[in-house]
Amino acid sequence: MPYARYDETAEGVRDAIAVMEAQIARGIGRLELLDAMPPGAARNAIDCALWDLEAKTAGCRVSRFVCRNDPEPLETAYTISLNAPEKMATDARAAKDRPVLKIKLGGEDDISRMRAVAEAAPDSRLIADANEGWTTQNIGRNLTAAKENGFELIEQPLSRNEDEALRNIDRPVKICADESAHVAADLDRLRGLYDAVNIKLDKAGGLTAAIAKHDKARSLGLKTMIGCMVGTSLSMAPAVLLAQAADYVDLDGPLLLAEDRETGLHYEGSMVFPPEPHLWG
């Protein structure tokens, strides 16, 4: 799924894949691909296709190489989009039976938004994504409000250019990096600044790079979230395997679409099941 924040478009991703046609035809491997293309949606598409091809060639499932045990259904967060506090409360109330809600923040009245959602869905676990929308002036107040309203994690509160400010900020709830950490090499500089990292295959540039990022995060003592862009089940399928070892799962992309693939992932409420061979892997 192209990410507009980094100037990705569907056409640009298609063209970047087309440029690789000759190397793919010659049998480029996943590790070679890491050097041949930059991180992003185009490399993710090719990398995950190569994983699928390897599994088909070997006559087995990708999970055999990625998961320690047979993959199981996972509980995913469900997103409540950024809106006025009253509208977010209405949306949260409609989703109050879902075990984990992830609310989008980044506006002028985020404290009211957090309070409204917490009151509307009192039995749900709550996490939030501030999308770089807080400042060094309001982060302290916002984190205190997050703690008071039962939130357990806030994703990317400050701009990635302000990471260092987190070193001297009290963290009553865990803080998770997203835009500040795309690949494994980004993580060393985040030591002591974040408690967790969100790993998205489209940003990391494939399952291969995402596995490396997950392993690096664990070695640094960071918790992990496996997240997604708003994409179809084909985009989520590889991430479901990596998410087997994660602390947080945010793979609700297909649930937010008007229409998913005909043979997509199986969801039961907030439970997402591992991919079947007709889809991927």
mmCIF file of C-alpha atoms in Angstrom:
data_model
loop_
_atom_site.group_PDB
_atom_site.id
_atom_site.type_symbol
_atom_site.label_atom_id
_atom_site.label_comp_id
_atom_site.label_asym_id
_atom_site.label_seq_id
_atom_site.Cartn_x
_atom_site.Cartn_y
_atom_site.Cartn_z
ATOM 1 C CA MET A 1 0.000 0.000 0.000
ATOM 2 C CA PRO A 2 1.660 3.284 -1.084
ATOM 3 C CA TYR A 3 2.171 5.816 1.693
ATOM 4 C CA ALA A 4 1.514 9.362 0.501
ATOM 5 C CA ARG A 5 3.523 10.916 3.351
ATOM 6 C CA TYR A 6 6.657 9.581 1.662
ATOM 7 C CA ASP A 7 5.523 10.563 -1.839
ATOM 8 C CA GLU A 8 4.469 7.049 -2.786
ATOM 9 C CA THR A 9 1.655 6.575 -5.294
ATOM 10 C CA ALA A 10 0.076 3.488 -6.829
ATOM 11 C CA GLU A 11 1.561 4.467 -10.180
ATOM 12 C CA GLY A 12 5.002 5.031 -8.689
ATOM 13 C CA VAL A 13 4.961 1.657 -6.943
ATOM 14 C CA ARG A 14 3.860 -0.064 -10.145
ATOM 15 C CA ASP A 15 6.684 1.625 -12.078
ATOM 16 C CA ALA A 16 9.280 0.736 -9.408
ATOM 17 C CA ILE A 17 8.251 -2.915 -9.656
ATOM 18 C CA ALA A 18 8.421 -2.814 -13.455
ATOM 19 C CA VAL A 19 12.016 -1.547 -13.302
ATOM 20 C CA MET A 20 12.939 -4.755 -11.459
ATOM 21 C CA GLU A 21 11.475 -7.048 -14.131
ATOM 22 C CA ALA A 22 14.792 -8.204 -15.582
ATOM 23 C CA GLN A 23 16.326 -8.902 -12.170
ATOM 24 C CA ILE A 24 13.237 -10.812 -11.079
ATOM 25 C CA ALA A 25 13.384 -12.866 -14.286
ATOM 26 C CA ARG A 26 17.036 -13.679 -13.539
ATOM 27 C CA GLY A 27 16.008 -15.019 -10.131
ATOM 28 C CA ILE A 28 16.932 -12.254 -7.693
ATOM 29 C CA GLY A 29 16.749 -13.441 -4.083
ATOM 30 C CA ARG A 30 15.196 -11.702 -1.115
ATOM 31 C CA LEU A 31 18.534 -10.724 0.423
ATOM 32 C CA GLU A 32 19.769 -9.308 -2.880
ATOM 33 C CA LEU A 33 16.533 -7.354 -3.116
ATOM 34 C CA LEU A 34 17.388 -5.501 0.101
ATOM 35 C CA ASP A 35 20.352 -3.911 -1.677
ATOM 36 C CA ALA A 36 18.646 -3.488 -5.038
ATOM 37 C CA MET A 37 15.659 -1.420 -3.855
ATOM 38 C CA PRO A 38 14.964 1.118 -1.093
ATOM 39 C CA PRO A 39 12.437 0.337 1.655
ATOM 40 C CA GLY A 40 8.839 0.960 0.724
ATOM 41 C CA ALA A 41 5.698 -0.521 -0.755
ATOM 42 C CA ALA A 42 7.288 -1.620 -4.045
ATOM 43 C CA ARG A 43 9.993 -3.680 -2.350
ATOM 44 C CA ASN A 44 7.394 -5.100 0.030
ATOM 45 C CA ALA A 45 5.310 -6.338 -2.892
ATOM 46 C CA ILE A 46 8.244 -8.122 -4.543
ATOM 47 C CA ASP A 47 9.672 -9.486 -1.295
ATOM 48 C CA CYS A 48 6.362 -11.012 -0.207
ATOM 49 C CA ALA A 49 5.833 -12.469 -3.687
ATOM 50 C CA LEU A 50 9.279 -14.096 -3.450
ATOM 51 C CA TRP A 51 8.375 -15.596 -0.061
ATOM 52 C CA ASP A 52 5.225 -17.050 -1.634
ATOM 53 C CA LEU A 53 7.209 -18.404 -4.589
ATOM 54 C CA GLU A 54 9.776 -20.032 -2.302
ATOM 55 C CA ALA A 55 7.022 -21.731 -0.323
ATOM 56 C CA LYS A 56 5.317 -23.021 -3.458
ATOM 57 C CA THR A 57 8.632 -24.269 -4.842
ATOM 58 C CA ALA A 58 9.452 -26.041 -1.573
ATOM 59 C CA GLY A 59 5.930 -27.449 -1.238
ATOM 60 C CA CYS A 60 5.405 -25.981 2.232
ATOM 61 C CA ARG A 61 4.015 -22.904 3.972
ATOM 62 C CA VAL A 62 5.867 -19.643 4.656
ATOM 63 C CA SER A 63 4.915 -20.085 8.312
ATOM 64 C CA ARG A 64 7.372 -22.989 8.486
ATOM 65 C CA PHE A 65 10.219 -20.505 8.023
ATOM 66 C CA VAL A 66 8.801 -17.530 9.939
ATOM 67 C CA CYS A 67 6.929 -18.942 12.954
ATOM 68 C CA ARG A 68 8.267 -21.026 15.807
ATOM 69 C CA ASN A 69 4.951 -22.837 16.113
ATOM 70 C CA ASP A 70 1.889 -23.267 13.937
ATOM 71 C CA PRO A 71 0.317 -19.816 13.502
ATOM 72 C CA GLU A 72 -2.843 -19.111 15.472
ATOM 73 C CA PRO A 73 -5.655 -16.545 15.280
ATOM 74 C CA LEU A 74 -4.700 -13.190 16.766
ATOM 75 C CA GLU A 75 -6.622 -10.389 18.410
ATOM 76 C CA THR A 76 -6.217 -7.196 16.391
ATOM 77 C CA ALA A 77 -6.849 -3.633 17.436
ATOM 78 C CA TYR A 78 -9.710 -1.838 15.709
ATOM 79 C CA THR A 79 -9.219 1.760 14.576
ATOM 80 C CA ILE A 80 -11.363 4.731 15.578
ATOM 81 C CA SER A 81 -10.604 7.526 13.118
ATOM 82 C CA LEU A 82 -9.730 11.091 14.111
ATOM 83 C CA ASN A 83 -12.828 13.233 14.436
ATOM 84 C CA ALA A 84 -14.658 15.450 16.886
ATOM 85 C CA PRO A 85 -14.808 13.931 20.387
ATOM 86 C CA GLU A 86 -18.551 13.339 20.112
ATOM 87 C CA LYS A 87 -18.228 11.469 16.811
ATOM 88 C CA MET A 88 -15.312 9.398 18.123
ATOM 89 C CA ALA A 89 -17.402 8.502 21.165
ATOM 90 C CA THR A 90 -20.219 7.357 18.886
ATOM 91 C CA ASP A 91 -17.809 5.239 16.834
ATOM 92 C CA ALA A 92 -16.205 3.792 19.964
ATOM 93 C CA ARG A 93 -19.614 2.951 21.410
ATOM 94 C CA ALA A 94 -20.463 1.040 18.239
ATOM 95 C CA ALA A 95 -17.205 -0.906 18.632
ATOM 96 C CA LYS A 96 -17.268 -1.261 22.415
ATOM 97 C CA ASP A 97 -17.420 -5.065 22.218
ATOM 98 C CA ARG A 98 -14.037 -5.171 20.473
ATOM 99 C CA PRO A 99 -11.283 -5.992 22.981
ATOM 100 C CA VAL A 100 -8.729 -3.426 21.728
ATOM 101 C CA LEU A 101 -9.446 -0.013 20.227
ATOM 102 C CA LYS A 102 -6.799 2.162 18.605
ATOM 103 C CA ILE A 103 -7.842 5.761 18.355
ATOM 104 C CA LYS A 104 -6.318 8.310 16.012
ATOM 105 C CA LEU A 105 -5.213 11.581 17.604
ATOM 106 C CA GLY A 106 -3.207 14.614 16.571
ATOM 107 C CA GLY A 107 -5.627 17.517 16.931
ATOM 108 C CA GLU A 108 -6.128 20.436 19.282
ATOM 109 C CA ASP A 109 -8.518 18.650 21.636
ATOM 110 C CA ASP A 110 -6.975 15.219 22.093
ATOM 111 C CA ILE A 111 -7.637 15.141 25.837
ATOM 112 C CA SER A 112 -11.367 15.424 25.172
ATOM 113 C CA ARG A 113 -11.089 12.732 22.506
ATOM 114 C CA MET A 114 -9.367 10.313 24.871
ATOM 115 C CA ARG A 115 -11.892 10.982 27.607
ATOM 116 C CA ALA A 116 -14.842 10.541 25.237
ATOM 117 C CA VAL A 117 -13.612 7.218 23.889
ATOM 118 C CA ALA A 118 -12.739 5.880 27.333
ATOM 119 C CA GLU A 119 -16.246 6.672 28.575
ATOM 120 C CA ALA A 120 -17.886 5.163 25.482
ATOM 121 C CA ALA A 121 -15.944 1.884 25.573
ATOM 122 C CA PRO A 122 -15.088 1.240 29.229
ATOM 123 C CA ASP A 123 -14.302 -2.452 28.788
ATOM 124 C CA SER A 124 -11.914 -2.132 25.826
ATOM 125 C CA ARG A 125 -8.150 -1.883 26.079
ATOM 126 C CA LEU A 126 -7.100 1.446 24.593
ATOM 127 C CA ILE A 127 -4.088 2.492 22.552
ATOM 128 C CA ALA A 128 -3.669 5.626 20.463
ATOM 129 C CA ASP A 129 -1.739 6.969 17.495
ATOM 130 C CA ALA A 130 -0.908 10.681 17.718
ATOM 131 C CA ASN A 131 0.638 10.674 14.223
ATOM 132 C CA GLU A 132 3.397 13.160 15.166
ATOM 133 C CA GLY A 133 0.647 15.604 16.164
ATOM 134 C CA TRP A 134 1.730 16.542 19.700
ATOM 135 C CA THR A 135 4.318 19.117 20.686
ATOM 136 C CA THR A 136 6.950 19.374 23.383
ATOM 137 C CA GLN A 137 4.616 21.896 25.042
ATOM 138 C CA ASN A 138 1.542 19.642 25.314
ATOM 139 C CA ILE A 139 2.965 16.114 25.426
ATOM 140 C CA GLY A 140 3.213 16.095 29.219
ATOM 141 C CA ARG A 141 -0.454 17.044 29.687
ATOM 142 C CA ASN A 142 -1.571 14.636 26.992
ATOM 143 C CA LEU A 143 0.352 11.691 28.418
ATOM 144 C CA THR A 144 -1.065 12.377 31.874
ATOM 145 C CA ALA A 145 -4.567 12.420 30.388
ATOM 146 C CA ALA A 146 -3.835 9.201 28.532
ATOM 147 C CA LYS A 147 -2.858 7.523 31.787
ATOM 148 C CA GLU A 148 -5.927 8.873 33.589
ATOM 149 C CA ASN A 149 -8.208 7.516 30.860
ATOM 150 C CA GLY A 150 -6.685 4.044 30.814
ATOM 151 C CA PHE A 151 -4.579 4.194 27.664
ATOM 152 C CA GLU A 152 -1.636 1.813 27.734
ATOM 153 C CA LEU A 153 0.354 2.978 24.716
ATOM 154 C CA ILE A 154 0.722 6.131 22.583
ATOM 155 C CA GLU A 155 2.212 5.839 19.125
ATOM 156 C CA GLN A 156 4.534 8.524 17.688
ATOM 157 C CA PRO A 157 3.465 11.531 19.786
ATOM 158 C CA LEU A 158 6.139 13.910 18.473
ATOM 159 C CA SER A 159 7.623 14.543 15.061
ATOM 160 C CA ARG A 160 10.412 12.145 14.148
ATOM 161 C CA ASN A 161 12.683 15.211 14.180
ATOM 162 C CA GLU A 162 11.992 15.683 17.883
ATOM 163 C CA ASP A 163 12.821 12.186 19.117
ATOM 164 C CA GLU A 164 15.558 13.415 21.435
ATOM 165 C CA ALA A 165 13.022 15.455 23.426
ATOM 166 C CA LEU A 166 11.548 12.176 24.675
ATOM 167 C CA ARG A 167 14.686 11.496 26.706
ATOM 168 C CA ASN A 168 13.675 14.036 29.356
ATOM 169 C CA ILE A 169 9.903 13.478 29.325
ATOM 170 C CA ASP A 170 8.178 11.406 32.002
ATOM 171 C CA ARG A 171 6.303 8.521 30.357
ATOM 172 C CA PRO A 172 3.312 7.404 32.454
ATOM 173 C CA VAL A 173 2.255 5.253 29.469
ATOM 174 C CA LYS A 174 4.417 3.423 26.949
ATOM 175 C CA ILE A 175 5.470 5.324 23.828
ATOM 176 C CA CYS A 176 5.758 3.531 20.494
ATOM 177 C CA ALA A 177 7.837 4.653 17.503
ATOM 178 C CA ASP A 178 6.345 4.554 14.014
ATOM 179 C CA GLU A 179 7.553 7.256 11.619
ATOM 180 C CA SER A 180 10.821 7.392 13.572
ATOM 181 C CA ALA A 181 11.742 3.792 12.763
ATOM 182 C CA HIS A 182 11.296 2.269 9.324
ATOM 183 C CA VAL A 183 14.088 -0.330 9.197
ATOM 184 C CA ALA A 184 16.264 -2.185 11.698
ATOM 185 C CA ALA A 185 19.123 0.311 11.298
ATOM 186 C CA ASP A 186 16.907 3.088 12.718
ATOM 187 C CA LEU A 187 16.503 1.441 16.097
ATOM 188 C CA ASP A 188 19.883 1.967 17.748
ATOM 189 C CA ARG A 189 19.402 5.729 17.973
ATOM 190 C CA LEU A 190 16.005 5.236 19.630
ATOM 191 C CA ARG A 191 17.406 3.402 22.656
ATOM 192 C CA GLY A 192 16.062 5.067 25.794
ATOM 193 C CA LEU A 193 13.557 7.183 23.860
ATOM 194 C CA TYR A 194 10.813 4.683 23.063
ATOM 195 C CA ASP A 195 9.327 1.656 24.768
ATOM 196 C CA ALA A 196 7.989 -0.045 21.639
ATOM 197 C CA VAL A 197 8.171 0.081 17.853
ATOM 198 C CA ASN A 198 5.483 -0.317 15.201
ATOM 199 C CA ILE A 199 6.632 -2.554 12.342
ATOM 200 C CA LYS A 200 4.795 -2.114 9.042
ATOM 201 C CA LEU A 201 5.855 -4.214 6.084
ATOM 202 C CA ASP A 202 5.152 -1.434 3.607
ATOM 203 C CA LYS A 203 7.534 0.890 5.452
ATOM 204 C CA ALA A 204 10.189 -1.722 6.204
ATOM 205 C CA GLY A 205 10.077 -2.868 2.598
ATOM 206 C CA GLY A 206 8.988 -6.468 2.973
ATOM 207 C CA LEU A 207 8.674 -9.392 5.341
ATOM 208 C CA THR A 208 12.421 -10.065 5.163
ATOM 209 C CA ALA A 209 13.286 -6.570 6.405
ATOM 210 C CA ALA A 210 10.433 -6.611 8.919
ATOM 211 C CA ILE A 211 11.743 -9.813 10.508
ATOM 212 C CA ALA A 212 15.171 -8.199 10.863
ATOM 213 C CA LYS A 213 13.580 -5.133 12.421
ATOM 214 C CA HIS A 214 11.553 -7.257 14.852
ATOM 215 C CA ASP A 215 14.638 -9.211 15.921
ATOM 216 C CA LYS A 216 16.614 -5.989 16.408
ATOM 217 C CA ALA A 217 13.820 -4.453 18.469
ATOM 218 C CA ARG A 218 13.725 -7.490 20.752
ATOM 219 C CA SER A 219 17.501 -7.350 21.209
ATOM 220 C CA LEU A 220 17.133 -3.742 22.394
ATOM 221 C CA GLY A 221 14.369 -4.596 24.845
ATOM 222 C CA LEU A 222 11.609 -2.900 22.837
ATOM 223 C CA LYS A 223 8.078 -4.208 22.666
ATOM 224 C CA THR A 224 6.711 -4.686 19.166
ATOM 225 C CA MET A 225 3.515 -3.842 17.344
ATOM 226 C CA ILE A 226 2.799 -5.246 13.892
ATOM 227 C CA GLY A 227 0.821 -2.591 12.085
ATOM 228 C CA CYS A 228 -0.493 -1.893 8.623
ATOM 229 C CA MET A 229 -1.642 0.646 6.129
ATOM 230 C CA VAL A 230 -5.274 0.450 5.007
ATOM 231 C CA GLY A 231 -4.884 -2.416 2.535
ATOM 232 C CA THR A 232 -6.506 -5.642 1.451
ATOM 233 C CA SER A 233 -6.066 -9.073 2.979
ATOM 234 C CA LEU A 234 -3.179 -9.781 0.616
ATOM 235 C CA SER A 235 -1.294 -6.919 2.224
ATOM 236 C CA MET A 236 -2.079 -8.187 5.750
ATOM 237 C CA ALA A 237 -1.328 -11.886 5.194
ATOM 238 C CA PRO A 238 2.483 -11.828 5.627
ATOM 239 C CA ALA A 239 2.144 -9.522 8.636
ATOM 240 C CA VAL A 240 -0.141 -12.014 10.391
ATOM 241 C CA LEU A 241 2.765 -14.461 10.515
ATOM 242 C CA LEU A 242 5.205 -11.915 11.932
ATOM 243 C CA ALA A 243 2.561 -10.780 14.420
ATOM 244 C CA GLN A 244 2.598 -14.218 16.058
ATOM 245 C CA ALA A 245 5.574 -13.000 18.096
ATOM 246 C CA ALA A 246 4.392 -9.415 18.704
ATOM 247 C CA ASP A 247 3.065 -7.651 21.800
ATOM 248 C CA TYR A 248 0.466 -5.644 19.890
ATOM 249 C CA VAL A 249 -1.382 -6.505 16.671
ATOM 250 C CA ASP A 250 -2.931 -3.802 14.496
ATOM 251 C CA LEU A 251 -4.010 -5.573 11.316
ATOM 252 C CA ASP A 252 -7.548 -4.317 10.827
ATOM 253 C CA GLY A 253 -6.933 -2.835 7.363
ATOM 254 C CA PRO A 254 -9.430 -5.063 5.504
ATOM 255 C CA LEU A 255 -12.119 -4.292 8.092
ATOM 256 C CA LEU A 256 -11.909 -0.607 7.138
ATOM 257 C CA LEU A 257 -12.402 -1.186 3.403
ATOM 258 C CA ALA A 258 -15.677 -0.974 1.536
ATOM 259 C CA GLU A 259 -14.646 -4.172 -0.247
ATOM 260 C CA ASP A 260 -11.844 -6.674 0.347
ATOM 261 C CA ARG A 261 -10.507 -9.405 -1.925
ATOM 262 C CA GLU A 262 -12.993 -12.207 -2.584
ATOM 263 C CA THR A 263 -10.727 -14.801 -0.966
ATOM 264 C CA GLY A 264 -9.362 -12.690 1.854
ATOM 265 C CA LEU A 265 -8.325 -13.312 5.424
ATOM 266 C CA HIS A 266 -10.897 -14.743 7.782
ATOM 267 C CA TYR A 267 -11.967 -12.365 10.551
ATOM 268 C CA GLU A 268 -14.295 -13.191 13.427
ATOM 269 C CA GLY A 269 -14.932 -9.951 15.228
ATOM 270 C CA SER A 270 -11.451 -8.752 16.122
ATOM 271 C CA MET A 271 -9.819 -12.143 15.631
ATOM 272 C CA VAL A 272 -7.760 -12.435 12.447
ATOM 273 C CA PHE A 273 -6.875 -15.936 11.288
ATOM 274 C CA PRO A 274 -3.641 -16.995 9.544
ATOM 275 C CA PRO A 275 -3.688 -16.830 5.723
ATOM 276 C CA GLU A 276 -4.752 -19.835 3.694
ATOM 277 C CA PRO A 277 -2.735 -20.971 0.632
ATOM 278 C CA HIS A 278 -5.277 -19.593 -1.850
ATOM 279 C CA LEU A 279 -4.425 -16.090 -0.601
ATOM 280 C CA TRP A 280 -0.687 -16.142 0.142
ATOM 281 C CA GLY A 281 2.065 -18.180 1.717
#
